[in-house]
PDB file of C-alpha atoms and ligand atoms in Angstrom:
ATOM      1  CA  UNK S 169     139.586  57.503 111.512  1.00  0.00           C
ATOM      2  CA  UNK S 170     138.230  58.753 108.209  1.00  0.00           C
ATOM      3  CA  UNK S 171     135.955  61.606 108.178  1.00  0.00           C
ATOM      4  CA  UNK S 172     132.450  61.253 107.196  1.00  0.00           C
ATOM      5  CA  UNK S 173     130.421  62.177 104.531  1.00  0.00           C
ATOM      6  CA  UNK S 174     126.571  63.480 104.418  1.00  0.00           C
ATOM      7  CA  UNK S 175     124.964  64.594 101.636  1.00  0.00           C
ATOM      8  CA  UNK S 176     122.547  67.222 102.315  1.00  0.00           C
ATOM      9  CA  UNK S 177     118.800  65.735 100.987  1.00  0.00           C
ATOM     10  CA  UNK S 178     118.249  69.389 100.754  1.00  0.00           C
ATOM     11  CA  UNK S 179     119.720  69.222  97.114  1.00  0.00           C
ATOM     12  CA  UNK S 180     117.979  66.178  96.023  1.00  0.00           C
ATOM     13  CA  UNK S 181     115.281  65.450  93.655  1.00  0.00           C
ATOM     14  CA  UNK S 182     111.946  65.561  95.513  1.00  0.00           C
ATOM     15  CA  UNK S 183     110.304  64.188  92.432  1.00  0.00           C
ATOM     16  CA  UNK S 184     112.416  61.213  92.837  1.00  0.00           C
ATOM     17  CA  UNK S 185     113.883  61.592  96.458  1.00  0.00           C
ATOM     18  CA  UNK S 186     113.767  57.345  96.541  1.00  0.00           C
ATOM     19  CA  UNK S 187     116.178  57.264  93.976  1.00  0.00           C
ATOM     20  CA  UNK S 188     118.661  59.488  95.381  1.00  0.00           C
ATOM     21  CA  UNK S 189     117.571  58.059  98.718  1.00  0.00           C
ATOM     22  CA  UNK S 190     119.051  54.412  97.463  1.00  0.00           C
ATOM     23  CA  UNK S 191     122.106  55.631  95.859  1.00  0.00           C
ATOM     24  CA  UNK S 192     123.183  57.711  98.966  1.00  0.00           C
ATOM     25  CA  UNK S 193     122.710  53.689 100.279  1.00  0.00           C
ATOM     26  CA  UNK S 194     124.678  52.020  98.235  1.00  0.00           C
ATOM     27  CA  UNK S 195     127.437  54.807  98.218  1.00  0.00           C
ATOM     28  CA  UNK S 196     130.291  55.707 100.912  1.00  0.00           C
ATOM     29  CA  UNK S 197     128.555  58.187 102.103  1.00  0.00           C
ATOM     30  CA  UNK S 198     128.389  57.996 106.179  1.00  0.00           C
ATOM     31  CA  UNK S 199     124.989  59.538 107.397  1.00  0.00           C
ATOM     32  CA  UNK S 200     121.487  61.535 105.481  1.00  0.00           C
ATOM     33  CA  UNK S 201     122.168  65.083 106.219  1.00  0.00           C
ATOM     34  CA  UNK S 202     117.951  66.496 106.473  1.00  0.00           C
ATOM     35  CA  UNK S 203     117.339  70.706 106.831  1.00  0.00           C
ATOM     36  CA  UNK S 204     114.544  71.309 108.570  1.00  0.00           C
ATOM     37  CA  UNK S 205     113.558  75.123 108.081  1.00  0.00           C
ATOM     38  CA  UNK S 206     110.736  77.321 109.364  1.00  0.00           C
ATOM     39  CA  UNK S 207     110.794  80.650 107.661  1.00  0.00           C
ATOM     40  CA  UNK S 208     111.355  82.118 110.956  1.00  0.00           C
ATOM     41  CA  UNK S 209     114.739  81.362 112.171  1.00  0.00           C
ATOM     42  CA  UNK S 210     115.809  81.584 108.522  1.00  0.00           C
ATOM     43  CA  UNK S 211     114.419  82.663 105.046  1.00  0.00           C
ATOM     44  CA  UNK S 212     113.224  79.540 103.785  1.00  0.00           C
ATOM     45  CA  UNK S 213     110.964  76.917 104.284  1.00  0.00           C
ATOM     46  CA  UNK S 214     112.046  73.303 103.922  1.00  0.00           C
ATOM     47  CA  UNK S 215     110.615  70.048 104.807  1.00  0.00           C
ATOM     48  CA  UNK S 216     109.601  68.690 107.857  1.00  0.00           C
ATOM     49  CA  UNK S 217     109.272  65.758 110.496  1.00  0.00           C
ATOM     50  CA  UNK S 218     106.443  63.481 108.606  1.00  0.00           C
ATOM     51  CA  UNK S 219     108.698  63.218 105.501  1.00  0.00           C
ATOM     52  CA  UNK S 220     111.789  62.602 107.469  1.00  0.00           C
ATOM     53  CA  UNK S 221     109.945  59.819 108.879  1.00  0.00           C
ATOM     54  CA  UNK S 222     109.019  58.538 105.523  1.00  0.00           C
ATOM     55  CA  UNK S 223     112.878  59.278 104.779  1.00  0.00           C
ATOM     56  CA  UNK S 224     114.033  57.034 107.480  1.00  0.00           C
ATOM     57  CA  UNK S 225     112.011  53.965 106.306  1.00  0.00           C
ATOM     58  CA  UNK S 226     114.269  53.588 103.254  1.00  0.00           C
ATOM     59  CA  UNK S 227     117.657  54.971 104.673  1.00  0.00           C
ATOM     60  CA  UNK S 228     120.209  52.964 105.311  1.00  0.00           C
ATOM     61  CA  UNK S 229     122.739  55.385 107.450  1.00  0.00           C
ATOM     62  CA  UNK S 230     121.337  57.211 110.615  1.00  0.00           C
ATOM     63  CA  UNK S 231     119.679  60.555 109.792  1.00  0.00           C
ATOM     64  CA  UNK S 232     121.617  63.723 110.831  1.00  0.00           C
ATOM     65  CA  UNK S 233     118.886  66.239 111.460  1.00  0.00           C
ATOM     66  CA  UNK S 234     119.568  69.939 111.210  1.00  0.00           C
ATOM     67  CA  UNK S 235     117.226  72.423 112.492  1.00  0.00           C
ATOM     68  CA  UNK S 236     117.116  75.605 111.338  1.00  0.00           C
ATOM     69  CA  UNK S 237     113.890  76.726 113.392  1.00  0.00           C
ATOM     70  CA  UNK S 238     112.764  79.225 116.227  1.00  0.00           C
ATOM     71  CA  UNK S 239     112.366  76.574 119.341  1.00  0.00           C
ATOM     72  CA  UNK S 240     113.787  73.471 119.074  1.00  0.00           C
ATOM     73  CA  UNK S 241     112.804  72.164 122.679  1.00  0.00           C
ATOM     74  CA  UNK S 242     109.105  71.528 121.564  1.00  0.00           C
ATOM     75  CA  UNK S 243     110.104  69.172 118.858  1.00  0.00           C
ATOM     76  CA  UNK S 244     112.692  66.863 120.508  1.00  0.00           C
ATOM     77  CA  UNK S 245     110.375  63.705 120.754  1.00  0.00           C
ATOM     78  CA  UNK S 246     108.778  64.116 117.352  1.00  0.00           C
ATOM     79  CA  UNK S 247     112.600  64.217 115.920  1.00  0.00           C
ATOM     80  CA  UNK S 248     112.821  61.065 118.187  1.00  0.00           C
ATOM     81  CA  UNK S 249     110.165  59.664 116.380  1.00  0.00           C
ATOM     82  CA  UNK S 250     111.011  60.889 112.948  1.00  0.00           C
ATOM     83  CA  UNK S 251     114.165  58.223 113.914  1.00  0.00           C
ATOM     84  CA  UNK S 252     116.813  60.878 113.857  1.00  0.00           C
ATOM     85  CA  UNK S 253     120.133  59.965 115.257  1.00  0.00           C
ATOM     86  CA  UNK S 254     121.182  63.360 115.773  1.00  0.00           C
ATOM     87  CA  UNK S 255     119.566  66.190 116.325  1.00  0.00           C
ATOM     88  CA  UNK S 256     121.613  69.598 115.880  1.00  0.00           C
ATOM     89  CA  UNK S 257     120.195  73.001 117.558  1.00  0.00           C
ATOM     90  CA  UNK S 258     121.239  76.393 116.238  1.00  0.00           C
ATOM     91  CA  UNK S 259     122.869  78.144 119.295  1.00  0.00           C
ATOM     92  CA  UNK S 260     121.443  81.128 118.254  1.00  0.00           C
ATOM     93  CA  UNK S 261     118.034  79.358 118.870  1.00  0.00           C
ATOM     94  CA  UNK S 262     118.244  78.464 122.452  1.00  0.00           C
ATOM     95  CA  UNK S 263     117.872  80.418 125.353  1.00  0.00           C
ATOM     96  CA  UNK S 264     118.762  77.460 127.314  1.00  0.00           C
ATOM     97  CA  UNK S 265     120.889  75.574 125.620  1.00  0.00           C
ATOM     98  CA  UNK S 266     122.155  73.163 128.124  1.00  0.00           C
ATOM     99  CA  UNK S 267     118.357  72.416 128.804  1.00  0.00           C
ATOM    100  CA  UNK S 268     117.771  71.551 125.734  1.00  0.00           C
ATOM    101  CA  UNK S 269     120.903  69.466 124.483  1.00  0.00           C
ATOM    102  CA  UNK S 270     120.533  67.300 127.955  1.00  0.00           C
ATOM    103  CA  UNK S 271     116.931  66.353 126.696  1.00  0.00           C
ATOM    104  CA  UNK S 272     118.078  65.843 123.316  1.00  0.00           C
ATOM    105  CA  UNK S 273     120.435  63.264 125.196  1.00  0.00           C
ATOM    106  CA  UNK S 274     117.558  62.413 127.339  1.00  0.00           C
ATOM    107  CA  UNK S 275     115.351  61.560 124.317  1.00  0.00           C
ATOM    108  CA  UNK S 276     118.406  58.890 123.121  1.00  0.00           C
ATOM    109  CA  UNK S 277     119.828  60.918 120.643  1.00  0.00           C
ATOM    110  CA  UNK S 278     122.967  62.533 119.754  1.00  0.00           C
ATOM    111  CA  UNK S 279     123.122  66.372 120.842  1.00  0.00           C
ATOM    112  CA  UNK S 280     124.627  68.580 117.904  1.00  0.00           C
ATOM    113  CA  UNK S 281     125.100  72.478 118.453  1.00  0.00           C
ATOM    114  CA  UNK S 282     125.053  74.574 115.488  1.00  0.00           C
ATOM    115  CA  UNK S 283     126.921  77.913 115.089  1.00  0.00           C
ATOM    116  CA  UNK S 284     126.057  80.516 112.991  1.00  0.00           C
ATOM    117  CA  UNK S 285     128.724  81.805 110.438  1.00  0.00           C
ATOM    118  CA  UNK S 286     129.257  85.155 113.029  1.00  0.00           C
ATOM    119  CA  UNK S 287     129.361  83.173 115.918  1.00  0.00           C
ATOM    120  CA  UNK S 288     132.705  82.524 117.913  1.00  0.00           C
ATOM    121  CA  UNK S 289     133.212  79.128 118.804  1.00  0.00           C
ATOM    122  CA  UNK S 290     134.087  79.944 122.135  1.00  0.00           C
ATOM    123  CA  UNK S 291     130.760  80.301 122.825  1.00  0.00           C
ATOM    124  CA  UNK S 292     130.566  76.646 123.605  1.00  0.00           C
ATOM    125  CA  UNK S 293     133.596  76.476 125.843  1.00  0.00           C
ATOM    126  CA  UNK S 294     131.818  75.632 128.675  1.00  0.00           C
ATOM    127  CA  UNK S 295     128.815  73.210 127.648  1.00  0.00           C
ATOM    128  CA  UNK S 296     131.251  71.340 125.074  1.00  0.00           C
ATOM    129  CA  UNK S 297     131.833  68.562 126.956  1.00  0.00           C
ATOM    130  CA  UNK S 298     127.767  67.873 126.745  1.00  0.00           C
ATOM    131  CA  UNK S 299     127.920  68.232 122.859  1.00  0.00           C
ATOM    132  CA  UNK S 300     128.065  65.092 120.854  1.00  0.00           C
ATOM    133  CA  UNK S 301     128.754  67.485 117.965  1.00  0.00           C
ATOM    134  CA  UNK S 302     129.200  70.827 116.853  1.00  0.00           C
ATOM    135  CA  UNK S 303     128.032  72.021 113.479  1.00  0.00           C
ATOM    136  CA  UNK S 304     129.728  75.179 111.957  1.00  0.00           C
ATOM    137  CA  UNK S 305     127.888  76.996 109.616  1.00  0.00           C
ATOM    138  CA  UNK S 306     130.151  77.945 106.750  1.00  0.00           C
ATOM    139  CA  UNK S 307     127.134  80.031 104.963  1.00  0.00           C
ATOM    140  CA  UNK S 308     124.404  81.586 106.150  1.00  0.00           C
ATOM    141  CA  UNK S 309     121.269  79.169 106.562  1.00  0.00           C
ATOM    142  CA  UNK S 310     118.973  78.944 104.393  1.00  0.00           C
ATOM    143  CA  UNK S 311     119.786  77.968 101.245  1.00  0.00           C
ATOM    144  CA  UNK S 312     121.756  74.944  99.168  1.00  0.00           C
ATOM    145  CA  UNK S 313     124.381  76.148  96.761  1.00  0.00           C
ATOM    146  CA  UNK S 314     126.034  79.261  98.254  1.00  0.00           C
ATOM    147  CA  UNK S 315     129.432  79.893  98.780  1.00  0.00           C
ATOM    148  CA  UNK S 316     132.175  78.779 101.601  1.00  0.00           C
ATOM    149  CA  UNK S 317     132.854  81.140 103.756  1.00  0.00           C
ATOM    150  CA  UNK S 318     136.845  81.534 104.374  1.00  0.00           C
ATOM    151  CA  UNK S 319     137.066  82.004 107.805  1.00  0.00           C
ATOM    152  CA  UNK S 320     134.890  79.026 109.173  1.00  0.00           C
ATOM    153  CA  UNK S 321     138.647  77.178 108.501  1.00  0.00           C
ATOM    154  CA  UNK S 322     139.811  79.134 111.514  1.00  0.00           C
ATOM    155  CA  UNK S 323     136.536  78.107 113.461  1.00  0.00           C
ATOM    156  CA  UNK S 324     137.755  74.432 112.721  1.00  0.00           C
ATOM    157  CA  UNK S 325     141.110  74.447 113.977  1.00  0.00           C
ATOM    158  CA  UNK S 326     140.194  76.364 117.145  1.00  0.00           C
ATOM    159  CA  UNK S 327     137.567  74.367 117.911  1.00  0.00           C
ATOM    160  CA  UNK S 328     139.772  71.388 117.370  1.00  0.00           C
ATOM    161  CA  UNK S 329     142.151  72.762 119.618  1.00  0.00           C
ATOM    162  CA  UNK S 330     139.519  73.696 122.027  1.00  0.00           C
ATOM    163  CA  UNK S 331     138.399  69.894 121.872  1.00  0.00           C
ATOM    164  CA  UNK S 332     141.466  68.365 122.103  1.00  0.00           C
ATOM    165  CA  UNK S 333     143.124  70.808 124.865  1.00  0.00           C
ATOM    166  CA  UNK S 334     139.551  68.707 127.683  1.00  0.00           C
ATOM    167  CA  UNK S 335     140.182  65.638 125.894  1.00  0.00           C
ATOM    168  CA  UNK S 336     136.760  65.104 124.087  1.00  0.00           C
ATOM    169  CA  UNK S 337     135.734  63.413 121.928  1.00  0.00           C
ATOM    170  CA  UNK S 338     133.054  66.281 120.059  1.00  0.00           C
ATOM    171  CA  UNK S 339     132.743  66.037 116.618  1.00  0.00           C
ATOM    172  CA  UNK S 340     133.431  68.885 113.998  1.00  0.00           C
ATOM    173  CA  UNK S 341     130.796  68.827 110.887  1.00  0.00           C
ATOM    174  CA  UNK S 342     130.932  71.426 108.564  1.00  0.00           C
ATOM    175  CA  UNK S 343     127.897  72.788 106.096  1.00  0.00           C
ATOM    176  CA  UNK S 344     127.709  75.106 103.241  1.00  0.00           C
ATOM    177  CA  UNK S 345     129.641  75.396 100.104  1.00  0.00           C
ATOM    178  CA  UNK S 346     131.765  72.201 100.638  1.00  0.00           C
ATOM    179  CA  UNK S 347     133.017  71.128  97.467  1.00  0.00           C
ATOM    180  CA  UNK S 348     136.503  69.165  96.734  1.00  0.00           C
ATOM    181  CA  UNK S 349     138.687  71.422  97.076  1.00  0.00           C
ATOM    182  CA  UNK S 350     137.036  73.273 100.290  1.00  0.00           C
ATOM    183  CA  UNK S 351     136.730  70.000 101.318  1.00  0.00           C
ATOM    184  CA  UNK S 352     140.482  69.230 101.472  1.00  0.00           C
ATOM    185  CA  UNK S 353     141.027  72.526 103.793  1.00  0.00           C
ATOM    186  CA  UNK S 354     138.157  71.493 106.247  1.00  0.00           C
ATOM    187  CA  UNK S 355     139.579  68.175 106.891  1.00  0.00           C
ATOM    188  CA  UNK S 356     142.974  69.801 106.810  1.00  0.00           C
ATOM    189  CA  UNK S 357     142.038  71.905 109.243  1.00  0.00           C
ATOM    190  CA  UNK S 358     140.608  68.553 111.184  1.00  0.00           C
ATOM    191  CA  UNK S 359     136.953  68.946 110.180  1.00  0.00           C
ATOM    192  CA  UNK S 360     134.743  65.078 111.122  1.00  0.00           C
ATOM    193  CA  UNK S 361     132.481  65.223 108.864  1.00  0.00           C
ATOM    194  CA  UNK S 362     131.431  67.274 105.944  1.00  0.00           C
ATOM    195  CA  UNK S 363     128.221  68.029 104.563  1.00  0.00           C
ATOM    196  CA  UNK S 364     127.575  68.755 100.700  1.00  0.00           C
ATOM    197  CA  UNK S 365     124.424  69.170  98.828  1.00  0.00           C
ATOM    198  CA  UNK S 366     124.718  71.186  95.449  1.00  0.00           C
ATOM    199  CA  UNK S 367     128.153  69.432  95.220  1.00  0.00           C
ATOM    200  CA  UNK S 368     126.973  66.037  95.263  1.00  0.00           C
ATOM    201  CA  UNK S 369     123.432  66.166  93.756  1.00  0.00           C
ATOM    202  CA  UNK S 370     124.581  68.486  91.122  1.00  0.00           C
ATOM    203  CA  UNK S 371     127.303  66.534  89.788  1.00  0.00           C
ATOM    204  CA  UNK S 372     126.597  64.323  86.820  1.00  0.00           C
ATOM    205  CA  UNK S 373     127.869  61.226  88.756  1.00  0.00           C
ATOM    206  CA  UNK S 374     126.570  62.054  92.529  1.00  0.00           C
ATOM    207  CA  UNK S 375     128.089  58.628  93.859  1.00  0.00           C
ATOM    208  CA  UNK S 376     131.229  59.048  92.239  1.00  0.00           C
ATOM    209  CA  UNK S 377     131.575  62.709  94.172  1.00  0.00           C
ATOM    210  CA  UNK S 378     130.713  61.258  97.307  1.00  0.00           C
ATOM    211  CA  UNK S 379     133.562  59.045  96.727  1.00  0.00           C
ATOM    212  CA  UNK S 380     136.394  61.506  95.789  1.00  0.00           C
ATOM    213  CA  UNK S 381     134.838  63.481  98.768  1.00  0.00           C
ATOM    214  CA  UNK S 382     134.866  60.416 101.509  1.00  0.00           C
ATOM    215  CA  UNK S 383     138.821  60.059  99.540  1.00  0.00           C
ATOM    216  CA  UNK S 384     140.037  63.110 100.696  1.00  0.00           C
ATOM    217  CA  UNK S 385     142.913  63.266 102.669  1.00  0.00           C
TER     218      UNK S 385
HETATM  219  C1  DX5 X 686     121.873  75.315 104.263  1.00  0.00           C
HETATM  220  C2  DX5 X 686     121.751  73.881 104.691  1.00  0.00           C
HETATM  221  C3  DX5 X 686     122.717  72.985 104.039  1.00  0.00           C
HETATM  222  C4  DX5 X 686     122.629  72.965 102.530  1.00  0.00           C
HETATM  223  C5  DX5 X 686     124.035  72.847 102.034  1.00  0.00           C
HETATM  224  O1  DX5 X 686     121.225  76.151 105.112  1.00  0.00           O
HETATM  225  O2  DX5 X 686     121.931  73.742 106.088  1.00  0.00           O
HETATM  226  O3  DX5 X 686     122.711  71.672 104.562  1.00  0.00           O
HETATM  227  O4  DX5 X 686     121.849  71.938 101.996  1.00  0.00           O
HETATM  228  O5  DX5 X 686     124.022  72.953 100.660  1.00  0.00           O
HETATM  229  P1  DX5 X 686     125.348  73.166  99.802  1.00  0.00           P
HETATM  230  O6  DX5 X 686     126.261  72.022 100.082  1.00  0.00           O
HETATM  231  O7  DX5 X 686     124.838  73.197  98.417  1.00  0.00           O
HETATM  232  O8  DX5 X 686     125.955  74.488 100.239  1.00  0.00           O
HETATM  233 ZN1   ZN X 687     122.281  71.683 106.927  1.00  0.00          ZN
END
């Protein structure tokens, strides 16, 4: 199976989001990759729920919702509503983390578990097997445009082996500074699904750079 591609809306033009909205439809991209932030949890403040709902009414590929915010739990059934099909959780977020991925699951979405770029991936060796999907960081959240951070390739190819070793079927997404050619070593390395914002919105042909990215091999 071919990896999957989601551009990050993060990097789009707000001024014109339907625009970029429709060609992310009519491209190969996979899923809508949507950063929720709270200027707690990170430095930034993003957008939230009622325009991911507004987001959703136009999208053709399920939303992939990532949210970088100080207590997920209390959201879960407005991302629900928002129509997410997966919601990711920063580890570093939860103080109950297989609460709140089992009411993610509860709610009838996917559960996605985020890591932080200092944060082991054996961290999830035991609740894995509840994890639709796990999302490593490869900057620090927060921002679009920054650059890859080397070692999350190591993070991928453990936590593939990790994965493979209990016979799961957990998805590996990567975010932050994926570009072509970091691109080829995460999918190397057996990365699922790779996110890209400044990479795909900035280029002058954003459909064509989803392609070569979705091409990789
Ligand atoms: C960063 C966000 C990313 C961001 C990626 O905190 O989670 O999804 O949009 O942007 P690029 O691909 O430009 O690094
Ligand atoms: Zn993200």
């Amino acid at each position: 199976m071919s990896h999957k591609i989601a551009p990050s809306l993060l990097s789009a033009d707000f001024l014109n989001l339907q625009a970029d909205i429709e060609m992310v439809n009519n491209s190969d991209a996979d899923w809508f990759h949507c950063d929720v932030m709270d200027g707690s949890f990170v430095p930034n403040i993003s957008f939230g729920f009622p325009i991911i709902k507004q987001i959703g009414k136009i999208a053709k590929k399920p939303l992939d919702v990532h949210l970088m915010i100080v207590n997920p739990d209390q959201y879960i059934p407005v991302v629900k509503d928002a129509g997410a099909y997966m919601m990711n959780v920063h580890y570093e977020a939860c103080v109950h983390l297989n609460r709140t991925v089992s009411a993610i699951r509860e709610a009838g979405m996917k559960a996605g578990v985020t890591l932080n770029p200092h944060s082991p991936v054996w961290l999830l060796e035991d609740i894995l097997e509840y994890v639709d999907m796990v999302l490593l960081m490869s900057v620090n959240p927060g921002f679009g445009g920054q650059k890859f951070i080397e070692y999350t390739l190591g993070k991928v190819s453990r936590l593939k082996e990790m994965i493979e070793k209990k016979n799961l079927r957990t998805l590996i997404e990567v975010d932050g500074g994926v570009n072509l050619e970091t691109g080829k070593r995460l999918v190397d390395a057996g990365a699922d699904v790779l996110v890209a914002g400044n990479a795909i919105f900035g280029d002058a042909n954003p459909a064509e750079m989803i392609h070569k990215l979705k091409s990789l091999v």
